[in-house]
Amino acid sequence: MFWQEEIEVISREELQRIQLYSLQETIRRLYYNVPFYNQKFRDVNLKPDDIKSLEDIQRLPFTTRDDLRENYPYGLLAVPREKIVRLHTSSGTTGKPKAIFFTKKDIDQSAELIARCLIMTGVKSDDILQNMMTYGLFTGALVMHYGAEKVGILVIPAGPGNTERQIALMQDFGSTCLHLTPSYALYLAEVMDSKGIVPQRDLSLRRAYLGAEPYSEETRIKLENMLGIDIYNSYGLSEMNGPGVAFECKYKDGMHIWEDNFLIEVLDPDTDEPVPEGQEGEIVLTTLKREGMPLLRYRTKDIAKIIPDTCRCGRTHKRISRIFGRVDDMFIVRGVNIFPQQIERVLMGIKGVAQNYQIHLEAYDKMTVKVEIEQDFFDGNIEKLLALKSRITEKLKSEILVTPQVELLEPGTLPISEGKAQRVIDNRNL
Ligand code: DLL
């Protein structure tokens, strides 16, 4: 089922023709309307007419998060301020947030992309979406909300938190779809379990859309089993509208990136050179349809790869893999590069591990993985507990090549997350 069949199954040649046209148009607007980009073009002695093919994109300057911060608040607008109808921000760990602006047309376009995503997963007019992302400056909830309304389904603007009320809403209104972060989904599943709610029996849920933070295939499988639903991965970032950049279809084998809206490059983060399809690298995105605040070659810092073949669903837009991690998420223990994702993948694949974990970095060579395990393990049988602990330690060691300290905790010990979880607590003085 398609939202707009024509564009979703368009031939690659035609898609590239549209991309080139949109790229040239975007560049012209940036050159003439945004002093920051005008200067960047001058720095490399480039005029809009020099861009004659999609490959020429490699001659264009990058845009970084720091560029967004330095031009905060209004410096990157490509239209008069009066044409802007919405602001979103994305906060990083340091400094000013990044401000992202939408014109009316941008709002419509982002809703259009979400509509494609939802329909792609089989949403029909009788579906009911409980939107458990945060409403407000974060893009997660509002962008999804407008897209779901465009499809014409009932949206429950629940926002995150108050998990018992969330479950009551699901029961009272028969929610069929959920939109939330994976860490909150893990907590939700745990609460349902502790209250004796069997989603398959007591609720009408069919699917959930999980995104805004990395999670592994193991977590998807665990949650699908606990909740008895299909879980679809959703990728996006505020700088590119928020959710709706790339989304899984019903085959759940990579996320289709809407290439008529976003030009994707996958670059080696060290050399900035493109890597071959199928190889991991940093995702770099250029907006092709943005009116208010187009961005050129934006360094997302997210690491993923393009899945080379075409998808069984018939859509011609390329797919990206799960996001492996962020370039800046990586930490080093005893000289070994480690991504939090690797630890998550191992933990969520081990029977007996519950839903929550945290990684504590204490010194250059000391890392503690605190992990909640199922309540049954605290029945006084120390051997069973120790066996689980050594299984977790061994499996982690074989994945990350260093031996972490492992601390087993009862469910409900670690802080819960209703939005993006903080998985790594870095106590080192680096
Ligand atoms: O998280 C937008 C969003 C909302 C996406 C709801 C999906 C669903 P930001 O707060 O700007 O925007 O954070 C963007 O989150 O660069 C990735 O590092 C990470 N991220 C987003 N989706 C995924 C995903 C929203 N599916 C940053 N898997 C991105 C892994 C993700 N990481």
CSV table of C-alpha atoms and ligand atoms in Angstrom, one decimal:
chain,number,residue,atom,x,y,z
A,1,MET,CA,0.0,0.0,0.0
A,2,PHE,CA,1.3,3.4,-0.9
A,3,TRP,CA,0.5,7.0,0.1
A,4,GLN,CA,1.8,8.3,-3.2
A,5,GLU,CA,2.7,5.4,-5.4
A,6,GLU,CA,4.2,7.5,-8.2
A,7,ILE,CA,7.0,9.0,-6.2
A,8,GLU,CA,7.6,5.9,-4.0
A,9,VAL,CA,8.3,3.6,-6.9
A,10,ILE,CA,9.8,6.2,-9.3
A,11,SER,CA,12.7,4.9,-11.5
A,12,ARG,CA,16.2,5.6,-10.2
A,13,GLU,CA,17.0,7.7,-13.3
A,14,GLU,CA,13.9,9.9,-12.8
A,15,LEU,CA,14.6,10.2,-9.1
A,16,GLN,CA,18.1,11.4,-9.8
A,17,ARG,CA,16.9,13.9,-12.3
A,18,ILE,CA,14.5,15.3,-9.6
A,19,GLN,CA,17.3,15.3,-7.1
A,20,LEU,CA,19.6,17.3,-9.3
A,21,TYR,CA,17.0,19.8,-10.1
A,22,SER,CA,16.1,20.2,-6.4
A,23,LEU,CA,19.8,20.4,-5.4
A,24,GLN,CA,20.6,23.1,-7.9
A,25,GLU,CA,17.5,25.1,-6.8
A,26,THR,CA,18.5,24.7,-3.1
A,27,ILE,CA,22.0,25.9,-3.8
A,28,ARG,CA,20.8,29.0,-5.7
A,29,ARG,CA,18.6,29.9,-2.8
A,30,LEU,CA,21.3,29.4,-0.2
A,31,TYR,CA,23.8,31.3,-2.3
A,32,TYR,CA,21.6,34.4,-2.7
A,33,ASN,CA,19.7,34.3,0.6
A,34,VAL,CA,21.9,33.0,3.4
A,35,PRO,CA,25.1,35.0,4.0
A,36,PHE,CA,26.7,32.1,5.9
A,37,TYR,CA,26.4,29.8,2.8
A,38,ASN,CA,27.3,32.6,0.4
A,39,GLN,CA,30.6,33.0,2.3
A,40,LYS,CA,31.2,29.3,2.3
A,41,PHE,CA,30.8,29.1,-1.4
A,42,ARG,CA,33.1,32.1,-1.9
A,43,ASP,CA,35.7,30.4,0.3
A,44,VAL,CA,36.0,27.6,-2.2
A,45,ASN,CA,35.4,29.8,-5.2
A,46,LEU,CA,32.2,28.1,-6.2
A,47,LYS,CA,29.1,29.6,-8.0
A,48,PRO,CA,25.7,27.8,-8.1
A,49,ASP,CA,26.1,27.2,-11.8
A,50,ASP,CA,29.2,25.1,-11.2
A,51,ILE,CA,27.0,22.3,-9.8
A,52,LYS,CA,26.1,20.3,-12.9
A,53,SER,CA,25.7,16.7,-11.6
A,54,LEU,CA,24.9,15.0,-8.4
A,55,GLU,CA,28.5,14.0,-8.0
A,56,ASP,CA,29.4,17.6,-7.9
A,57,ILE,CA,27.9,17.7,-4.4
A,58,GLN,CA,31.4,16.6,-3.2
A,59,ARG,CA,32.7,20.0,-4.1
A,60,LEU,CA,30.2,21.7,-1.7
A,61,PRO,CA,31.1,22.6,1.9
A,62,PHE,CA,29.8,20.6,4.9
A,63,THR,CA,27.5,22.0,7.5
A,64,THR,CA,28.1,21.0,11.1
A,65,ARG,CA,26.3,21.3,14.4
A,66,ASP,CA,28.7,24.1,15.3
A,67,ASP,CA,27.6,26.0,12.3
A,68,LEU,CA,24.0,25.8,13.5
A,69,ARG,CA,25.0,26.9,17.0
A,70,GLU,CA,27.1,29.8,15.7
A,71,ASN,CA,24.3,31.0,13.5
A,72,TYR,CA,21.7,30.7,16.3
A,73,PRO,CA,19.0,31.8,16.4
A,74,TYR,CA,18.0,33.1,13.0
A,75,GLY,CA,21.2,33.1,11.0
A,76,LEU,CA,20.4,30.2,8.6
A,77,LEU,CA,17.0,31.3,7.4
A,78,ALA,CA,16.6,31.2,3.6
A,79,VAL,CA,13.3,33.1,3.7
A,80,PRO,CA,12.1,36.2,5.5
A,81,ARG,CA,11.3,35.6,9.2
A,82,GLU,CA,7.6,36.3,8.5
A,83,LYS,CA,7.3,33.1,6.4
A,84,ILE,CA,8.3,30.9,9.3
A,85,VAL,CA,5.4,29.3,11.2
A,86,ARG,CA,7.2,26.9,13.6
A,87,LEU,CA,10.3,26.5,15.6
A,88,HIS,CA,11.8,23.3,17.0
A,89,THR,CA,15.1,22.9,18.8
A,90,SER,CA,17.4,20.1,19.5
A,91,SER,CA,19.6,20.3,22.5
A,92,GLY,CA,23.0,18.8,22.5
A,93,THR,CA,25.2,18.1,25.5
A,94,THR,CA,26.8,21.5,25.4
A,95,GLY,CA,26.1,25.1,24.6
A,96,LYS,CA,23.2,26.6,22.8
A,97,PRO,CA,20.5,24.4,21.3
A,98,LYS,CA,20.1,24.1,17.5
A,99,ALA,CA,17.1,26.0,16.2
A,100,ILE,CA,15.2,24.6,13.2
A,101,PHE,CA,12.5,26.5,11.4
A,102,PHE,CA,9.6,25.4,9.3
A,103,THR,CA,7.5,27.4,6.8
A,104,LYS,CA,3.9,26.3,6.1
A,105,LYS,CA,5.2,24.3,3.1
A,106,ASP,CA,7.9,22.6,5.3
A,107,ILE,CA,5.2,21.5,7.8
A,108,ASP,CA,3.1,20.1,4.9
A,109,GLN,CA,6.2,18.4,3.5
A,110,SER,CA,7.2,16.8,6.7
A,111,ALA,CA,3.7,15.5,7.3
A,112,GLU,CA,3.6,14.1,3.8
A,113,LEU,CA,6.8,12.1,4.6
A,114,ILE,CA,5.3,10.7,7.8
A,115,ALA,CA,2.2,9.8,5.9
A,116,ARG,CA,4.3,7.8,3.5
A,117,CYS,CA,6.0,6.1,6.5
A,118,LEU,CA,2.8,5.1,8.3
A,119,ILE,CA,1.0,3.8,5.2
A,120,MET,CA,4.1,1.8,4.3
A,121,THR,CA,3.7,-0.2,7.5
A,122,GLY,CA,0.1,-1.0,6.8
A,123,VAL,CA,-1.7,1.8,8.7
A,124,LYS,CA,-5.4,2.1,7.7
A,125,SER,CA,-8.0,4.7,8.5
A,126,ASP,CA,-9.4,2.8,11.5
A,127,ASP,CA,-6.0,2.8,13.2
A,128,ILE,CA,-5.5,4.8,16.5
A,129,LEU,CA,-2.0,6.2,17.2
A,130,GLN,CA,-1.0,6.8,20.8
A,131,ASN,CA,1.8,9.4,20.4
A,132,MET,CA,4.1,8.9,23.5
A,133,MET,CA,6.9,11.1,22.3
A,134,THR,CA,7.5,14.5,24.0
A,135,TYR,CA,5.3,17.4,22.7
A,136,GLY,CA,7.1,20.7,22.6
A,137,LEU,CA,10.4,21.9,21.2
A,138,PHE,CA,11.4,18.3,20.4
A,139,THR,CA,10.3,17.3,16.9
A,140,GLY,CA,9.4,13.8,17.8
A,141,ALA,CA,5.7,14.2,18.7
A,142,LEU,CA,4.5,17.1,16.7
A,143,VAL,CA,5.9,16.1,13.4
A,144,MET,CA,4.5,12.6,13.8
A,145,HIS,CA,1.2,14.1,14.9
A,146,TYR,CA,0.7,16.2,11.8
A,147,GLY,CA,1.7,13.3,9.6
A,148,ALA,CA,-0.8,10.9,11.3
A,149,GLU,CA,-3.5,13.5,11.0
A,150,LYS,CA,-2.7,13.8,7.3
A,151,VAL,CA,-3.3,10.1,6.9
A,152,GLY,CA,-6.6,10.7,8.7
A,153,ILE,CA,-6.2,8.4,11.7
A,154,LEU,CA,-7.1,9.2,15.2
A,155,VAL,CA,-4.1,10.5,17.2
A,156,ILE,CA,-4.0,10.4,20.9
A,157,PRO,CA,-1.5,13.2,22.0
A,158,ALA,CA,-0.5,11.4,25.1
A,159,GLY,CA,3.1,12.6,25.4
A,160,PRO,CA,5.5,10.5,27.5
A,161,GLY,CA,5.3,9.5,31.2
A,162,ASN,CA,2.6,8.5,33.6
A,163,THR,CA,2.7,4.9,32.4
A,164,GLU,CA,-0.4,3.7,34.2
A,165,ARG,CA,-2.4,6.4,32.5
A,166,GLN,CA,-0.8,5.4,29.1
A,167,ILE,CA,-2.0,1.8,29.6
A,168,ALA,CA,-5.5,3.1,30.6
A,169,LEU,CA,-5.6,5.1,27.4
A,170,MET,CA,-4.7,2.0,25.4
A,171,GLN,CA,-7.5,0.1,27.1
A,172,ASP,CA,-10.1,2.8,26.9
A,173,PHE,CA,-9.6,3.9,23.4
A,174,GLY,CA,-8.2,0.8,21.7
A,175,SER,CA,-4.9,2.2,20.6
A,176,THR,CA,-3.5,0.1,17.7
A,177,CYS,CA,-0.2,1.9,17.2
A,178,LEU,CA,2.4,3.5,19.5
A,179,HIS,CA,5.1,6.0,18.9
A,180,LEU,CA,7.8,6.1,21.5
A,181,THR,CA,11.5,5.8,22.3
A,182,PRO,CA,12.9,2.3,22.6
A,183,SER,CA,14.0,2.9,26.2
A,184,TYR,CA,10.5,4.0,27.1
A,185,ALA,CA,9.1,1.0,25.3
A,186,LEU,CA,11.3,-1.3,27.4
A,187,TYR,CA,10.0,0.3,30.5
A,188,LEU,CA,6.4,0.2,29.3
A,189,ALA,CA,6.7,-3.6,28.6
A,190,GLU,CA,8.1,-4.1,32.1
A,191,VAL,CA,5.2,-2.2,33.8
A,192,MET,CA,2.7,-4.1,31.8
A,193,ASP,CA,4.3,-7.3,32.8
A,194,SER,CA,4.4,-6.3,36.5
A,195,LYS,CA,0.7,-5.5,36.4
A,196,GLY,CA,-0.3,-8.8,34.7
A,197,ILE,CA,-1.4,-7.1,31.5
A,198,VAL,CA,-1.0,-9.3,28.6
A,199,PRO,CA,-1.0,-7.0,25.6
A,200,GLN,CA,-2.1,-9.7,23.2
A,201,ARG,CA,-5.1,-10.5,25.4
A,202,ASP,CA,-6.0,-7.1,27.0
A,203,LEU,CA,-5.1,-4.5,24.4
A,204,SER,CA,-5.6,-3.8,20.7
A,205,LEU,CA,-2.0,-3.0,19.8
A,206,ARG,CA,-0.7,-4.0,16.4
A,207,ARG,CA,2.5,-2.0,15.9
A,208,ALA,CA,4.9,0.5,17.4
A,209,TYR,CA,7.2,3.0,15.8
A,210,LEU,CA,10.5,3.3,17.7
A,211,GLY,CA,13.2,5.9,17.1
A,212,ALA,CA,15.0,8.9,18.4
A,213,GLU,CA,17.8,6.8,19.9
A,214,PRO,CA,19.8,3.7,18.9
A,215,TYR,CA,18.6,0.3,19.7
A,216,SER,CA,19.5,-3.2,18.5
A,217,GLU,CA,17.8,-5.9,16.6
A,218,GLU,CA,17.8,-7.9,19.9
A,219,THR,CA,15.8,-5.2,21.6
A,220,ARG,CA,13.3,-5.2,18.7
A,221,ILE,CA,12.8,-8.9,19.0
A,222,LYS,CA,12.5,-8.8,22.8
A,223,LEU,CA,9.9,-6.0,22.6
A,224,GLU,CA,8.0,-7.7,19.8
A,225,ASN,CA,7.7,-10.8,21.9
A,226,MET,CA,6.8,-9.0,25.1
A,227,LEU,CA,4.2,-6.8,23.5
A,228,GLY,CA,3.0,-9.1,20.7
A,229,ILE,CA,3.3,-6.5,18.0
A,230,ASP,CA,5.3,-5.4,15.0
A,231,ILE,CA,8.0,-2.9,15.7
A,232,TYR,CA,9.3,-0.5,13.0
A,233,ASN,CA,12.4,1.4,13.2
A,234,SER,CA,12.2,5.2,12.5
A,235,TYR,CA,15.1,7.4,11.9
A,236,GLY,CA,15.3,11.2,11.8
A,237,LEU,CA,16.9,14.3,13.3
A,238,SER,CA,15.6,17.7,14.1
A,239,GLU,CA,18.0,19.3,11.6
A,240,MET,CA,16.1,17.2,8.9
A,241,ASN,CA,12.5,17.8,10.1
A,242,GLY,CA,12.7,15.2,12.9
A,243,PRO,CA,11.0,11.8,12.4
A,244,GLY,CA,10.2,10.7,8.8
A,245,VAL,CA,13.7,10.8,7.2
A,246,ALA,CA,14.0,7.0,7.0
A,247,PHE,CA,11.5,4.4,8.1
A,248,GLU,CA,11.0,0.6,7.7
A,249,CYS,CA,8.5,-0.9,5.4
A,250,LYS,CA,6.6,-4.1,6.3
A,251,TYR,CA,9.7,-6.2,5.5
A,252,LYS,CA,11.6,-4.6,8.4
A,253,ASP,CA,14.9,-4.9,6.6
A,254,GLY,CA,16.4,-1.5,6.7
A,255,MET,CA,14.8,2.0,6.5
A,256,HIS,CA,13.8,3.6,3.3
A,257,ILE,CA,15.2,7.1,3.1
A,258,TRP,CA,13.0,9.5,1.2
A,259,GLU,CA,15.5,10.4,-1.4
A,260,ASP,CA,13.3,13.0,-3.2
A,261,ASN,CA,13.7,15.0,0.0
A,262,PHE,CA,17.1,14.1,1.3
A,263,LEU,CA,20.3,13.5,-0.6
A,264,ILE,CA,22.3,10.9,1.3
A,265,GLU,CA,26.0,10.4,1.3
A,266,VAL,CA,27.9,7.9,3.5
A,267,LEU,CA,31.4,9.1,4.2
A,268,ASP,CA,34.4,7.8,5.9
A,269,PRO,CA,34.4,10.1,9.0
A,270,ASP,CA,38.2,10.4,9.0
A,271,THR,CA,38.9,11.0,5.4
A,272,ASP,CA,35.5,12.5,4.4
A,273,GLU,CA,35.6,10.3,1.2
A,274,PRO,CA,32.5,8.3,0.2
A,275,VAL,CA,32.5,4.7,1.2
A,276,PRO,CA,31.2,2.0,-1.2
A,277,GLU,CA,27.5,1.0,-0.8
A,278,GLY,CA,27.2,-1.6,1.9
A,279,GLN,CA,30.0,-0.2,4.0
A,280,GLU,CA,29.5,1.7,7.2
A,281,GLY,CA,30.2,5.4,7.4
A,282,GLU,CA,28.9,8.7,8.6
A,283,ILE,CA,25.5,9.7,7.2
A,284,VAL,CA,25.7,13.1,5.6
A,285,LEU,CA,22.4,14.6,4.5
A,286,THR,CA,21.3,17.5,2.2
A,287,THR,CA,17.8,18.8,2.2
A,288,LEU,CA,16.2,18.9,-1.2
A,289,LYS,CA,12.7,20.3,-0.5
A,290,ARG,CA,13.3,22.5,2.5
A,291,GLU,CA,12.1,26.1,2.2
A,292,GLY,CA,12.7,27.8,5.5
A,293,MET,CA,16.1,26.4,6.5
A,294,PRO,CA,17.8,24.2,3.8
A,295,LEU,CA,21.0,22.5,4.9
A,296,LEU,CA,23.8,21.4,2.7
A,297,ARG,CA,25.8,18.2,3.5
A,298,TYR,CA,24.9,18.1,7.1
A,299,ARG,CA,27.2,15.9,9.2
A,300,THR,CA,24.8,13.8,11.3
A,301,LYS,CA,27.6,11.9,13.1
A,302,ASP,CA,25.4,8.9,12.8
A,303,ILE,CA,27.0,5.7,11.6
A,304,ALA,CA,25.1,3.4,9.3
A,305,LYS,CA,25.4,1.8,5.8
A,306,ILE,CA,23.3,1.8,2.7
A,307,ILE,CA,21.7,-1.6,2.0
A,308,PRO,CA,22.7,-2.2,-1.7
A,309,ASP,CA,19.8,-4.2,-3.2
A,310,THR,CA,16.3,-3.1,-4.0
A,311,CYS,CA,13.6,-3.9,-1.5
A,312,ARG,CA,10.9,-6.5,-2.0
A,313,CYS,CA,8.2,-3.9,-1.3
A,314,GLY,CA,8.9,-2.2,-4.7
A,315,ARG,CA,9.9,1.1,-3.3
A,316,THR,CA,13.0,2.4,-5.2
A,317,HIS,CA,14.2,4.7,-2.4
A,318,LYS,CA,17.4,3.3,-0.9
A,319,ARG,CA,17.4,1.7,2.5
A,320,ILE,CA,19.8,2.4,5.4
A,321,SER,CA,20.7,0.0,8.1
A,322,ARG,CA,20.0,0.4,11.7
A,323,ILE,CA,22.1,3.3,13.1
A,324,PHE,CA,25.1,1.6,14.6
A,325,GLY,CA,26.0,4.5,16.9
A,326,ARG,CA,27.2,8.1,16.7
A,327,VAL,CA,30.7,9.1,15.9
A,328,ASP,CA,30.8,10.9,19.2
A,329,ASP,CA,29.2,8.1,21.3
A,330,MET,CA,32.2,6.0,21.0
A,331,PHE,CA,34.3,5.7,24.2
A,332,ILE,CA,37.7,4.0,24.8
A,333,VAL,CA,38.5,1.5,27.5
A,334,ARG,CA,42.0,0.1,27.7
A,335,GLY,CA,42.6,1.4,24.2
A,336,VAL,CA,39.6,-0.4,22.7
A,337,ASN,CA,36.9,1.6,20.8
A,338,ILE,CA,33.5,0.7,22.2
A,339,PHE,CA,30.0,1.8,21.1
A,340,PRO,CA,27.2,1.6,23.7
A,341,GLN,CA,25.2,-0.2,21.0
A,342,GLN,CA,27.5,-3.2,21.2
A,343,ILE,CA,26.8,-3.6,24.9
A,344,GLU,CA,23.0,-3.2,24.4
A,345,ARG,CA,23.0,-5.8,21.6
A,346,VAL,CA,24.7,-8.4,23.9
A,347,LEU,CA,22.6,-7.7,26.9
A,348,MET,CA,19.2,-7.8,25.2
A,349,GLY,CA,20.1,-11.1,23.6
A,350,ILE,CA,20.7,-12.8,27.0
A,351,LYS,CA,17.8,-14.7,28.6
A,352,GLY,CA,17.3,-13.4,32.1
A,353,VAL,CA,18.3,-9.9,31.4
A,354,ALA,CA,15.4,-7.4,32.1
A,355,GLN,CA,14.8,-4.1,30.4
A,356,ASN,CA,17.2,-1.5,31.8
A,357,TYR,CA,21.0,-1.1,31.9
A,358,GLN,CA,23.7,1.6,32.3
A,359,ILE,CA,27.3,1.8,31.5
A,360,HIS,CA,29.5,3.6,34.0
A,361,LEU,CA,33.0,4.7,33.0
A,362,GLU,CA,35.2,5.1,36.1
A,363,ALA,CA,38.8,5.3,35.0
A,364,TYR,CA,40.7,4.8,31.7
A,365,ASP,CA,40.6,1.1,32.3
A,366,LYS,CA,37.5,0.6,34.4
A,367,MET,CA,34.0,0.2,33.1
A,368,THR,CA,31.0,-1.2,35.0
A,369,VAL,CA,27.9,-2.4,33.3
A,370,LYS,CA,24.9,-2.2,35.6
A,371,VAL,CA,22.1,-4.3,34.4
A,372,GLU,CA,18.7,-5.2,35.7
A,373,ILE,CA,17.8,-8.8,35.6
A,374,GLU,CA,14.5,-10.7,36.0
A,375,GLN,CA,13.1,-10.8,39.6
A,376,ASP,CA,13.2,-14.7,39.7
A,377,PHE,CA,17.0,-14.5,40.0
A,378,PHE,CA,16.7,-12.9,43.4
A,379,ASP,CA,15.1,-16.0,45.0
A,380,GLY,CA,18.2,-16.8,47.1
A,381,ASN,CA,19.9,-19.2,44.7
A,382,ILE,CA,23.3,-17.6,44.6
A,383,GLU,CA,24.7,-20.1,42.1
A,384,LYS,CA,22.0,-19.2,39.5
A,385,LEU,CA,22.8,-15.5,40.0
A,386,LEU,CA,26.6,-16.0,39.6
A,387,ALA,CA,26.1,-18.2,36.5
A,388,LEU,CA,24.1,-15.4,34.9
A,389,LYS,CA,26.7,-12.8,35.9
A,390,SER,CA,29.5,-14.8,34.4
A,391,ARG,CA,27.5,-15.5,31.2
A,392,ILE,CA,26.9,-11.7,30.8
A,393,THR,CA,30.6,-10.9,31.5
A,394,GLU,CA,31.8,-13.5,29.0
A,395,LYS,CA,29.4,-12.5,26.2
A,396,LEU,CA,30.4,-8.8,26.7
A,397,LYS,CA,34.0,-9.7,26.7
A,398,SER,CA,33.8,-11.5,23.4
A,399,GLU,CA,31.9,-8.6,21.8
A,400,ILE,CA,33.9,-5.6,23.1
A,401,LEU,CA,37.3,-7.4,23.8
A,402,VAL,CA,37.7,-6.0,27.3
A,403,THR,CA,36.3,-7.5,30.5
A,404,PRO,CA,33.8,-5.1,32.2
A,405,GLN,CA,32.7,-5.3,35.8
A,406,VAL,CA,29.1,-6.5,35.8
A,407,GLU,CA,26.6,-5.5,38.5
A,408,LEU,CA,23.3,-7.3,38.5
A,409,LEU,CA,20.3,-5.3,39.8
A,410,GLU,CA,16.7,-5.9,40.6
A,411,PRO,CA,14.2,-4.6,38.1
A,412,GLY,CA,13.3,-0.9,38.9
A,413,THR,CA,16.6,0.0,40.3
A,414,LEU,CA,18.1,2.2,37.5
A,415,PRO,CA,16.5,5.5,36.6
A,416,ILE,CA,13.7,5.1,34.1
A,417,SER,CA,13.5,7.0,30.8
A,418,GLU,CA,10.4,8.4,29.2
A,419,GLY,CA,12.4,10.1,26.4
A,420,LYS,CA,15.9,9.5,25.3
A,421,ALA,CA,17.8,7.4,27.8
A,422,GLN,CA,21.2,8.3,29.2
A,423,ARG,CA,23.0,5.0,28.9
A,424,VAL,CA,26.6,6.1,29.5
A,425,ILE,CA,27.6,7.8,32.7
A,426,ASP,CA,31.2,9.0,32.3
A,427,ASN,CA,32.8,9.7,35.6
A,428,ARG,CA,36.4,9.9,34.2
A,429,ASN,CA,38.2,13.2,34.4
A,430,LEU,CA,39.2,13.3,30.7
B,1,DLL,O1,15.3,12.2,17.7
B,1,DLL,C1,14.0,12.9,15.8
B,1,DLL,C2,13.2,11.6,15.9
B,1,DLL,C3,12.0,11.7,16.7
B,1,DLL,C4,13.5,10.5,15.2
B,1,DLL,C5,11.3,10.5,16.7
B,1,DLL,C6,12.7,9.4,15.2
B,1,DLL,C7,11.6,9.4,16.0
B,1,DLL,P1,17.0,14.7,17.6
B,1,DLL,O2,16.5,14.9,19.0
B,1,DLL,O3,17.5,15.8,16.8
B,1,DLL,O4,15.8,14.2,16.7
B,1,DLL,O5,18.0,13.5,17.6
B,1,DLL,C8,18.5,13.0,16.4
B,1,DLL,O6,18.8,10.8,17.4
B,1,DLL,O7,21.1,12.0,14.9
B,1,DLL,C9,20.5,9.9,15.9
B,1,DLL,O8,21.7,10.0,16.6
B,1,DLL,C10,19.4,9.6,16.9
B,1,DLL,N1,18.3,8.7,16.3
B,1,DLL,C11,17.2,9.1,15.8
B,1,DLL,N2,16.4,8.1,15.4
B,1,DLL,C12,17.2,7.0,15.6
B,1,DLL,C13,17.1,5.6,15.3
B,1,DLL,C14,15.1,13.0,16.8
B,1,DLL,N3,16.0,5.1,14.7
B,1,DLL,C15,19.5,11.9,16.7
B,1,DLL,N4,18.1,4.8,15.6
B,1,DLL,C16,20.0,11.3,15.4
B,1,DLL,C17,19.2,5.3,16.2
B,1,DLL,C18,18.4,7.4,16.2
B,1,DLL,N5,19.4,6.6,16.4
